[in-house]
Amino acid sequence: MDTYSNSTTTSASRLATPKVRCFDPDTSPSPTADHRRCSSDNGHVHSSPTGLDRKIVEGPAGYVLEDVPHLCDYIPQLPIYPNPLQDNPSYSVVKQYFVNMDDTVAQKIVIQKDSPRGTHFRRAGPRQKVYFDADDVHACIVTCGGLCPGLNTVIREIVCGLHHMYGVSRVLGIEGGYRGFYARNTIMLTPKVVNDIHKRGGTILGTSRGGHITSKIVDSIEDRGIHQVYIIGGDGTQKGASVIFEEIKKRGLKVAVVGIPKTIDNDILVIDKSFGFDTAVEEAQRAINASHVEAESHENGVGVVKLMGRYSGFIAMHATLASRDVDCCLIPESPFYLEGPGGLFEYIEKRLKENGHMVIVIAEGAGQELLKESIRTMDQADASGNKLLQDVGLWISQRIKEHFKTRRMTINLKYIDPTYMIRAVPSNASDNVYCTLLAHSAIHGAMAGYTGFTVGPVNGRHAYIPFYRITENQNKVVITDRMWARLLSSTNQPSFLDPKQSAEEPEHDEVHAAEPTGDIIE
């Protein structure tokens, strides 16, 4: 492999001319300095409870950088190449296109004057020097877990971004999720193959849950000569990506492992939101609108809409706020009870007497404890380890019917479950743009030699986030936050907190309530 000094005529020569540099060569760091600055010399390596090393850089005024791994952390004397973008005319009009090596993104944006600077992440974007020769790069893409709007868009933009920005021509699609590395066929992905896939839902690569056998996956990566692995999936998939990275690091392979977080529930920590979420909220409104039409067209009409949200109620909350036709929103984070003063049944009866109809939105993970009390269930999990939930929408619809039957009050209840329709639609304009930014940020990070990270926006700026920060917990709606208060104000529903349970709940202090939640604030 050529070194930096004699590699200027590789992939860059194939890109279109004229060659216009979009940075000042006189101010660019030397290859030696660039290599040194991306190495682990920058900070302290801390051992986590799981035994994984964490790169922590501490600075003045309480500044903490949770850095991501780099190939040169465990592979010494890697050759460095100039970024082909410097000769790409498409980017010649961009001033200061390359990201400064010292740029970081703050996790917490609202602070007081005496507060420490807090946790930061390395800013995403193209670097002046890269650690891969595009002529030699062999990349692969895999999609895992459930469907989500935008999967095809991310696939398309990774393929096109690698090809058009960096001149990488060999991109392999792994079919059928993780097990596709060793048990399924693969397809070659080119800009022509992926040109129109963003116009349809699903994923052209297919997907599955489970199938993660680390040794077989890494064996396949090594045998195929793959240098960059782009893994698209939720928190379970990202945990698998983290294990793959650790095995690759253990073997000393020059392979960048990059995660692109995907969850329609928006329950991934740190990042502002996950792709497909805007589309899901938009599509959920269609179901809510249909439910509202049904409810108001009948005497004592009740519309029940079940939306996604296994442990986090973001889709239900945002769809409710966007719709303005919802009278009650039930999410996993906010417990509720059915009977007695202040209960759900009492509220439904009140709304029917006032308006003659009502609409209820319930997230799939809400009320599971109540459901277990009335239905004998066995705790089971899917191939990804997610607990299989009972259909709370059907259950609560039946309970509402039974309650009002005993009250000798006739109601007309319509139940709508649009879950799989929402998952299968193509992404909307907002998500398409977002998926493009995610894909490009992932490519820039991999080409710059970073590995073992997930990419995503933090306070509006894309950053590289260590896998452990994404997988250590789940993002949930904070019911002491102003966003949930806005919903309660919009629907005029009570909090449904059981007085006994409320008395036992510890009070949330202001610091906890201000933690990042993924909500749209202010």
Short mmCIF file of C-alpha atoms in Angstrom, two decimals:
data_model
loop_
_atom_site.label_atom_id
_atom_site.label_comp_id
_atom_site.label_asym_id
_atom_site.label_seq_id
_atom_site.Cartn_x
_atom_site.Cartn_y
_atom_site.Cartn_z
CA MET A 1 0.00 0.00 0.00
CA ASP A 2 1.31 3.46 -0.92
CA THR A 3 2.10 5.96 1.78
CA TYR A 4 0.95 9.56 1.93
CA SER A 5 3.94 10.91 -0.01
CA ASN A 6 3.22 8.96 -3.19
CA SER A 7 -0.52 8.32 -3.06
CA THR A 8 -1.80 11.55 -4.58
CA THR A 9 -2.53 9.89 -7.91
CA THR A 10 -4.79 7.11 -6.60
CA SER A 11 -8.56 7.47 -6.28
CA ALA A 12 -8.45 11.25 -6.49
CA SER A 13 -7.24 11.04 -10.10
CA ARG A 14 -10.45 9.34 -11.13
CA LEU A 15 -12.64 12.16 -9.86
CA ALA A 16 -13.77 14.90 -12.18
CA THR A 17 -11.54 17.83 -13.07
CA PRO A 18 -10.66 20.66 -12.78
CA LYS A 19 -8.96 20.09 -9.46
CA VAL A 20 -9.88 22.92 -7.10
CA ARG A 21 -8.61 22.66 -3.54
CA CYS A 22 -11.09 23.63 -0.87
CA PHE A 23 -8.52 24.16 1.87
CA ASP A 24 -5.32 26.07 2.29
CA PRO A 25 -2.33 23.70 2.01
CA ASP A 26 -0.22 26.12 4.01
CA THR A 27 -2.45 25.80 7.06
CA SER A 28 -3.18 22.07 6.87
CA PRO A 29 -1.61 19.90 9.58
CA SER A 30 1.25 17.63 8.66
CA PRO A 31 0.62 13.88 8.31
CA THR A 32 2.66 13.23 11.41
CA ALA A 33 0.70 15.75 13.46
CA ASP A 34 -2.59 14.47 12.11
CA HIS A 35 -1.67 10.90 13.06
CA ARG A 36 -0.57 11.97 16.51
CA ARG A 37 -3.70 13.97 17.19
CA CYS A 38 -6.02 11.06 16.39
CA SER A 39 -4.12 8.60 18.52
CA SER A 40 -4.94 7.56 22.05
CA ASP A 41 -2.21 9.88 23.38
CA ASN A 42 -4.89 12.57 23.58
CA GLY A 43 -6.59 11.28 26.67
CA HIS A 44 -6.85 8.72 29.36
CA VAL A 45 -8.18 5.24 28.65
CA HIS A 46 -10.70 4.24 31.30
CA SER A 47 -11.98 0.71 31.83
CA SER A 48 -15.76 0.44 31.92
CA PRO A 49 -17.75 -1.99 34.12
CA THR A 50 -18.16 -4.19 31.04
CA GLY A 51 -14.41 -4.40 30.59
CA LEU A 52 -14.37 -2.21 27.46
CA ASP A 53 -11.86 0.63 27.19
CA ARG A 54 -13.21 4.17 27.01
CA LYS A 55 -11.22 7.07 25.57
CA ILE A 56 -11.77 10.00 27.91
CA VAL A 57 -10.10 13.38 27.36
CA GLU A 58 -10.37 15.85 30.22
CA GLY A 59 -9.82 19.59 29.89
CA PRO A 60 -10.18 22.82 31.87
CA ALA A 61 -13.46 24.06 33.37
CA GLY A 62 -14.90 20.54 33.63
CA TYR A 63 -14.53 19.75 29.93
CA VAL A 64 -14.84 16.04 29.13
CA LEU A 65 -14.53 14.50 25.66
CA GLU A 66 -15.87 10.97 25.32
CA ASP A 67 -13.82 10.12 22.27
CA VAL A 68 -14.32 7.24 19.85
CA PRO A 69 -11.72 4.60 18.93
CA HIS A 70 -9.39 5.09 15.98
CA LEU A 71 -7.62 2.47 13.88
CA CYS A 72 -4.24 3.86 14.89
CA ASP A 73 -5.09 3.10 18.53
CA TYR A 74 -4.26 -0.54 17.86
CA ILE A 75 -2.58 -0.60 14.44
CA PRO A 76 0.72 1.35 14.47
CA GLN A 77 2.25 3.24 11.55
CA LEU A 78 -0.85 3.40 9.36
CA PRO A 79 -0.33 5.24 6.06
CA ILE A 80 -2.23 8.49 5.63
CA TYR A 81 -3.72 9.85 2.40
CA PRO A 82 -5.08 13.24 1.33
CA ASN A 83 -8.86 13.41 1.32
CA PRO A 84 -10.12 13.03 -2.29
CA LEU A 85 -12.71 15.71 -1.57
CA GLN A 86 -9.97 18.33 -1.91
CA ASP A 87 -9.97 17.63 -5.66
CA ASN A 88 -13.72 17.23 -6.06
CA PRO A 89 -15.27 20.21 -7.89
CA SER A 90 -18.60 19.64 -6.16
CA TYR A 91 -17.05 20.78 -2.90
CA SER A 92 -14.74 23.49 -4.22
CA VAL A 93 -17.29 26.22 -3.42
CA VAL A 94 -17.46 25.20 0.24
CA LYS A 95 -15.32 27.30 2.55
CA GLN A 96 -13.56 25.47 5.36
CA TYR A 97 -15.23 22.23 4.34
CA PHE A 98 -12.95 20.05 6.42
CA VAL A 99 -13.71 19.73 10.12
CA ASN A 100 -11.13 21.00 12.57
CA MET A 101 -9.57 18.14 14.49
CA ASP A 102 -10.39 19.83 17.79
CA ASP A 103 -14.11 20.41 17.06
CA THR A 104 -16.43 18.77 19.56
CA VAL A 105 -20.16 18.87 20.24
CA ALA A 106 -21.60 19.50 23.71
CA GLN A 107 -24.12 16.95 24.99
CA LYS A 108 -25.84 19.50 27.19
CA ILE A 109 -26.49 22.85 25.55
CA VAL A 110 -28.24 24.71 28.39
CA ILE A 111 -25.93 25.51 31.27
CA GLN A 112 -25.48 28.17 33.93
CA LYS A 113 -22.49 30.51 34.08
CA ASP A 114 -20.87 28.52 36.89
CA SER A 115 -21.62 25.09 35.41
CA PRO A 116 -18.78 22.87 34.19
CA ARG A 117 -18.48 22.56 30.43
CA GLY A 118 -19.61 18.96 30.66
CA THR A 119 -19.54 16.01 28.26
CA HIS A 120 -18.64 16.48 24.59
CA PHE A 121 -18.41 14.20 21.56
CA ARG A 122 -16.15 14.40 18.52
CA ARG A 123 -17.79 16.39 15.73
CA ALA A 124 -18.66 14.46 12.57
CA GLY A 125 -17.48 15.50 9.14
CA PRO A 126 -14.69 15.09 6.57
CA ARG A 127 -11.06 15.32 7.67
CA GLN A 128 -8.16 16.60 5.55
CA LYS A 129 -6.39 13.26 5.89
CA VAL A 130 -7.91 9.80 5.50
CA TYR A 131 -6.65 6.34 6.42
CA PHE A 132 -8.00 4.39 3.46
CA ASP A 133 -6.98 4.39 -0.18
CA ALA A 134 -10.29 4.44 -2.03
CA ASP A 135 -8.94 2.10 -4.72
CA ASP A 136 -8.47 -0.61 -2.10
CA VAL A 137 -11.60 -0.08 -0.01
CA HIS A 138 -14.18 -2.84 0.14
CA ALA A 139 -17.23 -1.76 2.18
CA CYS A 140 -20.39 -3.57 3.24
CA ILE A 141 -23.83 -2.55 4.54
CA VAL A 142 -26.24 -4.58 6.68
CA THR A 143 -29.71 -3.77 8.06
CA CYS A 144 -31.00 -5.50 11.20
CA GLY A 145 -34.11 -5.52 13.38
CA GLY A 146 -37.57 -4.29 12.41
CA LEU A 147 -38.51 -2.10 9.48
CA CYS A 148 -38.36 1.66 9.69
CA PRO A 149 -38.98 4.45 7.16
CA GLY A 150 -35.68 5.60 5.68
CA LEU A 151 -33.72 2.34 5.61
CA ASN A 152 -33.44 2.37 1.83
CA THR A 153 -32.49 6.05 1.85
CA VAL A 154 -29.57 5.38 4.21
CA ILE A 155 -28.42 2.46 2.05
CA ARG A 156 -28.62 4.60 -1.07
CA GLU A 157 -26.71 7.50 0.42
CA ILE A 158 -23.91 5.32 1.81
CA VAL A 159 -23.39 3.75 -1.61
CA CYS A 160 -23.62 7.03 -3.52
CA GLY A 161 -21.58 8.94 -0.94
CA LEU A 162 -18.74 6.42 -1.00
CA HIS A 163 -18.74 6.41 -4.79
CA HIS A 164 -19.18 10.09 -5.61
CA MET A 165 -17.27 11.67 -2.71
CA TYR A 166 -14.41 9.23 -2.20
CA GLY A 167 -14.29 7.13 -5.36
CA VAL A 168 -15.04 3.83 -3.58
CA SER A 169 -16.52 1.42 -6.12
CA ARG A 170 -16.81 -1.84 -4.16
CA VAL A 171 -19.77 -1.87 -1.80
CA LEU A 172 -21.37 -5.15 -0.75
CA GLY A 173 -24.93 -5.54 0.53
CA ILE A 174 -25.35 -8.20 3.25
CA GLU A 175 -28.78 -9.79 2.92
CA GLY A 176 -31.00 -10.80 5.82
CA GLY A 177 -29.39 -9.11 8.84
CA TYR A 178 -26.44 -10.37 10.86
CA ARG A 179 -26.85 -13.98 9.79
CA GLY A 180 -26.41 -12.83 6.20
CA PHE A 181 -22.68 -12.55 6.83
CA TYR A 182 -22.42 -16.32 6.94
CA ALA A 183 -25.74 -17.81 5.79
CA ARG A 184 -27.16 -15.73 2.95
CA ASN A 185 -26.26 -14.33 -0.43
CA THR A 186 -24.78 -10.89 -0.93
CA ILE A 187 -25.35 -8.32 -3.65
CA MET A 188 -23.07 -5.72 -5.17
CA LEU A 189 -24.37 -2.21 -4.61
CA THR A 190 -23.69 0.52 -7.14
CA PRO A 191 -25.24 3.97 -7.60
CA LYS A 192 -27.27 2.54 -10.48
CA VAL A 193 -28.61 -0.34 -8.37
CA VAL A 194 -29.71 1.93 -5.52
CA ASN A 195 -30.79 4.93 -7.58
CA ASP A 196 -34.56 4.71 -6.89
CA ILE A 197 -34.76 2.62 -3.73
CA HIS A 198 -35.50 5.62 -1.50
CA LYS A 199 -38.91 5.87 -3.12
CA ARG A 200 -40.15 2.68 -1.50
CA GLY A 201 -40.35 1.41 2.04
CA GLY A 202 -38.57 -1.49 3.68
CA THR A 203 -34.99 -2.46 2.90
CA ILE A 204 -33.68 -3.98 -0.32
CA LEU A 205 -31.20 -5.98 1.75
CA GLY A 206 -33.83 -7.67 3.86
CA THR A 207 -33.62 -7.78 7.65
CA SER A 208 -33.96 -10.12 10.60
CA ARG A 209 -33.57 -10.28 14.34
CA GLY A 210 -30.90 -12.33 16.08
CA GLY A 211 -28.40 -14.39 14.13
CA HIS A 212 -25.46 -12.70 15.81
CA ILE A 213 -22.56 -15.14 16.01
CA THR A 214 -19.56 -12.87 16.45
CA SER A 215 -16.82 -15.25 15.36
CA LYS A 216 -18.64 -16.23 12.15
CA ILE A 217 -19.41 -12.60 11.31
CA VAL A 218 -15.83 -11.43 11.80
CA ASP A 219 -14.51 -14.49 9.96
CA SER A 220 -16.68 -13.48 7.00
CA ILE A 221 -15.50 -9.87 7.18
CA GLU A 222 -11.87 -11.01 7.23
CA ASP A 223 -12.29 -13.62 4.48
CA ARG A 224 -14.05 -11.19 2.15
CA GLY A 225 -11.40 -8.51 2.70
CA ILE A 226 -13.91 -5.95 3.93
CA HIS A 227 -12.50 -2.69 5.31
CA GLN A 228 -15.62 -0.76 6.33
CA VAL A 229 -18.77 -2.20 7.91
CA TYR A 230 -21.89 -0.01 8.07
CA ILE A 231 -24.45 -1.47 10.47
CA ILE A 232 -27.98 -0.01 10.49
CA GLY A 233 -30.19 -0.97 13.42
CA GLY A 234 -31.55 -0.21 16.88
CA ASP A 235 -30.00 -0.53 20.32
CA GLY A 236 -29.79 -4.33 20.12
CA THR A 237 -28.10 -4.10 16.73
CA GLN A 238 -25.68 -1.48 18.03
CA LYS A 239 -24.75 -3.77 20.92
CA GLY A 240 -23.95 -6.42 18.34
CA ALA A 241 -21.90 -3.88 16.38
CA SER A 242 -19.94 -3.08 19.53
CA VAL A 243 -19.07 -6.76 20.02
CA ILE A 244 -18.03 -7.06 16.37
CA PHE A 245 -15.75 -4.04 16.79
CA GLU A 246 -14.12 -5.54 19.88
CA GLU A 247 -13.40 -8.80 18.04
CA ILE A 248 -11.99 -6.92 15.05
CA LYS A 249 -9.79 -4.88 17.38
CA LYS A 250 -8.66 -8.07 19.12
CA ARG A 251 -7.60 -9.54 15.76
CA GLY A 252 -5.85 -6.31 14.76
CA LEU A 253 -7.81 -5.91 11.52
CA LYS A 254 -7.88 -2.64 9.61
CA VAL A 255 -11.67 -2.53 9.56
CA ALA A 256 -13.83 0.46 10.53
CA VAL A 257 -17.12 -0.51 12.20
CA VAL A 258 -19.77 2.21 12.03
CA GLY A 259 -23.28 2.13 13.48
CA ILE A 260 -26.22 4.11 12.13
CA PRO A 261 -28.95 4.17 14.80
CA LYS A 262 -32.38 3.06 13.64
CA THR A 263 -35.45 2.88 15.83
CA ILE A 264 -38.90 4.09 14.97
CA ASP A 265 -39.62 4.54 18.69
CA ASN A 266 -36.93 7.27 19.03
CA ASP A 267 -35.63 5.53 22.16
CA ILE A 268 -31.88 5.78 21.46
CA LEU A 269 -29.92 7.81 23.99
CA VAL A 270 -27.85 10.94 23.34
CA ILE A 271 -28.96 11.70 19.77
CA ASP A 272 -31.68 14.28 19.11
CA LYS A 273 -33.90 11.80 17.27
CA SER A 274 -33.68 8.67 15.16
CA PHE A 275 -34.40 8.56 11.44
CA GLY A 276 -37.92 7.53 10.45
CA PHE A 277 -39.42 9.20 13.51
CA ASP A 278 -40.79 12.23 11.63
CA THR A 279 -42.36 9.94 9.04
CA ALA A 280 -43.87 7.75 11.75
CA VAL A 281 -45.46 10.74 13.48
CA GLU A 282 -46.83 12.00 10.18
CA GLU A 283 -48.33 8.63 9.29
CA ALA A 284 -49.70 8.16 12.81
CA GLN A 285 -51.71 11.34 12.32
CA ARG A 286 -53.55 9.70 9.43
CA ALA A 287 -54.75 6.94 11.75
CA ILE A 288 -55.71 9.49 14.41
CA ASN A 289 -57.64 11.55 11.86
CA ALA A 290 -59.53 8.45 10.69
CA SER A 291 -60.29 7.52 14.30
CA HIS A 292 -61.59 11.03 14.97
CA VAL A 293 -63.89 10.92 11.93
CA GLU A 294 -65.30 7.56 13.07
CA ALA A 295 -65.77 8.74 16.64
CA GLU A 296 -67.53 12.03 15.89
CA SER A 297 -69.81 10.35 13.32
CA HIS A 298 -71.48 8.12 15.93
CA GLU A 299 -73.30 8.77 19.17
CA ASN A 300 -70.87 8.21 22.05
CA GLY A 301 -68.19 7.34 19.56
CA VAL A 302 -64.84 6.21 20.98
CA GLY A 303 -61.79 5.89 18.75
CA VAL A 304 -58.79 3.90 20.02
CA VAL A 305 -55.49 4.10 18.13
CA LYS A 306 -52.52 1.93 19.11
CA LEU A 307 -49.12 3.29 18.07
CA MET A 308 -45.53 2.05 18.35
CA GLY A 309 -43.69 2.58 21.59
CA ARG A 310 -42.52 -0.54 23.40
CA TYR A 311 -40.81 1.31 26.25
CA SER A 312 -40.88 4.93 25.06
CA GLY A 313 -43.96 6.94 24.14
CA PHE A 314 -42.41 9.53 21.83
CA ILE A 315 -44.48 8.67 18.74
CA ALA A 316 -47.73 8.70 20.70
CA MET A 317 -46.81 11.97 22.41
CA HIS A 318 -45.71 13.82 19.28
CA ALA A 319 -48.58 12.49 17.14
CA THR A 320 -51.02 13.60 19.82
CA LEU A 321 -49.53 17.09 19.98
CA ALA A 322 -49.50 17.37 16.18
CA SER A 323 -53.08 16.11 15.76
CA ARG A 324 -55.02 18.17 18.33
CA ASP A 325 -57.91 15.70 17.94
CA VAL A 326 -56.81 13.41 20.78
CA ASP A 327 -58.55 13.47 24.14
CA CYS A 328 -56.27 11.03 25.94
CA CYS A 329 -52.72 9.79 25.35
CA LEU A 330 -51.38 6.79 27.28
CA ILE A 331 -47.66 5.95 27.20
CA PRO A 332 -45.42 3.44 29.03
CA GLU A 333 -43.69 6.13 31.11
CA SER A 334 -46.93 7.44 32.61
CA PRO A 335 -48.86 4.81 34.61
CA PHE A 336 -52.64 4.90 34.67
CA TYR A 337 -55.49 3.00 36.29
CA LEU A 338 -58.96 2.19 35.01
CA GLU A 339 -61.54 2.23 37.78
CA GLY A 340 -62.38 4.56 40.61
CA PRO A 341 -62.19 8.35 41.03
CA GLY A 342 -59.69 9.92 38.66
CA GLY A 343 -59.40 6.73 36.63
CA LEU A 344 -59.57 6.30 32.86
CA PHE A 345 -63.18 5.06 32.80
CA GLU A 346 -64.38 8.09 34.73
CA TYR A 347 -62.55 10.41 32.35
CA ILE A 348 -63.99 8.69 29.25
CA GLU A 349 -67.52 9.03 30.63
CA LYS A 350 -66.91 12.70 31.38
CA ARG A 351 -65.63 13.44 27.87
CA LEU A 352 -68.51 11.58 26.21
CA LYS A 353 -71.03 13.62 28.21
CA GLU A 354 -69.23 16.85 27.27
CA ASN A 355 -68.42 16.24 23.58
CA GLY A 356 -70.36 13.14 22.56
CA HIS A 357 -67.16 11.46 21.32
CA MET A 358 -63.48 10.99 22.17
CA VAL A 359 -60.20 9.67 20.75
CA ILE A 360 -57.65 7.67 22.76
CA VAL A 361 -54.06 7.12 21.63
CA ILE A 362 -52.16 4.36 23.39
CA ALA A 363 -48.56 3.26 22.91
CA GLU A 364 -48.01 -0.49 22.60
CA GLY A 365 -46.04 -0.68 25.85
CA ALA A 366 -48.53 1.25 27.98
CA GLY A 367 -50.61 -0.52 30.62
CA GLN A 368 -48.75 -3.83 30.38
CA GLU A 369 -48.82 -4.32 34.15
CA LEU A 370 -52.61 -3.86 34.19
CA LEU A 371 -52.95 -6.29 31.33
CA LYS A 372 -50.86 -8.92 33.16
CA GLU A 373 -53.19 -8.68 36.16
CA SER A 374 -56.21 -9.65 34.06
CA ILE A 375 -54.59 -12.04 31.55
CA ARG A 376 -52.27 -14.90 32.43
CA THR A 377 -49.15 -14.32 30.39
CA MET A 378 -45.73 -15.87 30.08
CA ASP A 379 -42.68 -13.68 29.70
CA GLN A 380 -41.33 -14.37 26.22
CA ALA A 381 -38.82 -12.54 24.04
CA ASP A 382 -38.13 -12.24 20.33
CA ALA A 383 -34.83 -13.10 18.64
CA SER A 384 -33.42 -9.70 19.56
CA GLY A 385 -34.20 -10.18 23.24
CA ASN A 386 -37.14 -7.76 23.27
CA LYS A 387 -39.99 -8.80 25.54
CA LEU A 388 -43.06 -9.85 23.58
CA LEU A 389 -45.93 -7.59 24.59
CA GLN A 390 -49.62 -8.36 24.72
CA ASP A 391 -51.93 -6.32 22.47
CA VAL A 392 -52.89 -3.55 24.87
CA GLY A 393 -55.07 -1.90 22.23
CA LEU A 394 -57.44 -4.84 21.90
CA TRP A 395 -57.40 -5.39 25.66
CA ILE A 396 -58.26 -1.82 26.61
CA SER A 397 -60.94 -1.63 23.89
CA GLN A 398 -62.61 -4.70 25.37
CA ARG A 399 -62.37 -3.36 28.91
CA ILE A 400 -63.96 -0.06 27.86
CA LYS A 401 -66.83 -1.91 26.18
CA GLU A 402 -67.40 -4.10 29.23
CA HIS A 403 -67.36 -1.14 31.61
CA PHE A 404 -69.97 0.87 29.75
CA LYS A 405 -72.11 -2.22 29.24
CA THR A 406 -72.35 -2.58 33.02
CA ARG A 407 -73.19 1.16 33.19
CA ARG A 408 -76.00 0.57 30.67
CA MET A 409 -74.46 3.23 28.44
CA THR A 410 -74.20 2.52 24.72
CA ILE A 411 -70.92 3.40 23.03
CA ASN A 412 -69.58 2.89 19.52
CA LEU A 413 -65.91 1.96 19.75
CA LYS A 414 -63.58 1.66 16.75
CA TYR A 415 -60.08 0.26 17.19
CA ILE A 416 -57.28 1.10 14.72
CA ASP A 417 -53.81 -0.47 14.74
CA PRO A 418 -51.66 1.10 11.97
CA THR A 419 -48.34 -0.23 13.33
CA TYR A 420 -47.04 -2.19 10.34
CA MET A 421 -48.47 0.26 7.82
CA ILE A 422 -46.41 3.01 9.45
CA ARG A 423 -43.22 0.94 9.53
CA ALA A 424 -43.46 0.04 5.86
CA VAL A 425 -43.94 3.46 4.25
CA PRO A 426 -41.13 5.37 2.49
CA SER A 427 -39.53 8.19 4.45
CA ASN A 428 -40.85 11.72 4.04
CA ALA A 429 -38.84 14.74 2.88
CA SER A 430 -37.55 15.61 6.34
CA ASP A 431 -36.32 12.07 7.03
CA ASN A 432 -34.79 11.78 3.56
CA VAL A 433 -32.60 14.80 4.24
CA TYR A 434 -31.75 13.49 7.69
CA CYS A 435 -30.80 10.03 6.34
CA THR A 436 -28.46 11.69 3.84
CA LEU A 437 -26.67 13.57 6.62
CA LEU A 438 -26.36 10.41 8.72
CA ALA A 439 -24.93 8.41 5.83
CA HIS A 440 -22.41 11.08 4.88
CA SER A 441 -21.28 11.58 8.48
CA ALA A 442 -20.77 7.82 8.80
CA ILE A 443 -18.70 7.71 5.61
CA HIS A 444 -16.50 10.63 6.63
CA GLY A 445 -15.82 9.00 10.00
CA ALA A 446 -14.90 5.63 8.52
CA MET A 447 -12.62 7.13 5.89
CA ALA A 448 -10.89 9.20 8.60
CA GLY A 449 -10.07 5.98 10.46
CA TYR A 450 -12.58 6.28 13.29
CA THR A 451 -14.27 3.06 14.31
CA GLY A 452 -16.47 1.61 17.03
CA PHE A 453 -18.91 4.53 16.95
CA THR A 454 -22.48 5.47 16.19
CA VAL A 455 -23.28 8.66 14.31
CA GLY A 456 -26.12 11.04 15.10
CA PRO A 457 -27.09 14.65 15.79
CA VAL A 458 -26.47 16.06 19.27
CA ASN A 459 -28.04 19.47 19.77
CA GLY A 460 -28.31 19.87 16.02
CA ARG A 461 -24.68 18.99 15.20
CA HIS A 462 -23.70 15.55 13.97
CA ALA A 463 -21.20 13.76 16.19
CA TYR A 464 -19.40 10.44 16.63
CA ILE A 465 -20.66 8.71 19.76
CA PRO A 466 -19.03 5.67 21.38
CA PHE A 467 -21.14 2.51 21.18
CA TYR A 468 -21.38 2.20 24.96
CA ARG A 469 -23.17 5.54 25.26
CA ILE A 470 -25.85 4.41 22.81
CA THR A 471 -26.43 0.99 24.34
CA GLU A 472 -26.20 1.65 28.08
CA ASN A 473 -29.86 2.64 28.45
CA GLN A 474 -32.95 3.78 26.54
CA ASN A 475 -34.32 7.23 25.90
CA LYS A 476 -37.72 7.75 27.49
CA VAL A 477 -40.29 10.49 27.85
CA VAL A 478 -39.74 12.38 31.10
CA ILE A 479 -43.22 12.98 32.49
CA THR A 480 -41.91 15.78 34.73
CA ASP A 481 -40.68 17.60 31.62
CA ARG A 482 -42.41 20.54 29.93
CA MET A 483 -43.08 18.52 26.78
CA TRP A 484 -45.38 16.13 28.62
CA ALA A 485 -46.97 19.10 30.39
CA ARG A 486 -47.76 20.57 26.97
CA LEU A 487 -49.51 17.34 26.02
CA LEU A 488 -51.59 17.29 29.20
CA SER A 489 -52.57 20.88 28.50
CA SER A 490 -53.48 20.03 24.89
CA THR A 491 -55.67 17.00 25.71
CA ASN A 492 -56.96 18.26 29.10
CA GLN A 493 -56.51 14.74 30.41
CA PRO A 494 -55.61 14.06 34.04
CA SER A 495 -52.22 12.59 34.89
CA PHE A 496 -53.92 9.30 35.90
CA LEU A 497 -51.40 8.83 38.67
CA ASP A 498 -52.81 6.55 41.35
CA PRO A 499 -52.87 8.56 44.61
CA LYS A 500 -51.26 5.62 46.45
CA GLN A 501 -48.54 5.25 43.83
CA SER A 502 -48.02 9.01 43.61
CA ALA A 503 -47.35 9.19 47.33
CA GLU A 504 -44.67 6.50 46.99
CA GLU A 505 -42.96 8.08 43.95
CA PRO A 506 -39.77 10.04 44.75
CA GLU A 507 -39.79 13.64 43.65
CA HIS A 508 -37.73 14.52 40.56
CA ASP A 509 -35.33 17.36 41.04
CA GLU A 510 -34.73 19.99 38.38
CA VAL A 511 -31.42 18.50 37.28
CA HIS A 512 -33.01 15.16 36.42
CA ALA A 513 -35.86 16.80 34.56
CA ALA A 514 -33.41 18.78 32.47
CA GLU A 515 -31.51 15.73 31.19
CA PRO A 516 -31.64 15.23 27.39
CA THR A 517 -34.81 13.38 26.39
CA GLY A 518 -34.92 13.70 22.63
CA ASP A 519 -37.91 16.02 22.96
CA ILE A 520 -38.35 19.06 20.77
CA ILE A 521 -37.94 21.89 23.24
CA GLU A 522 -38.62 25.59 22.96
#
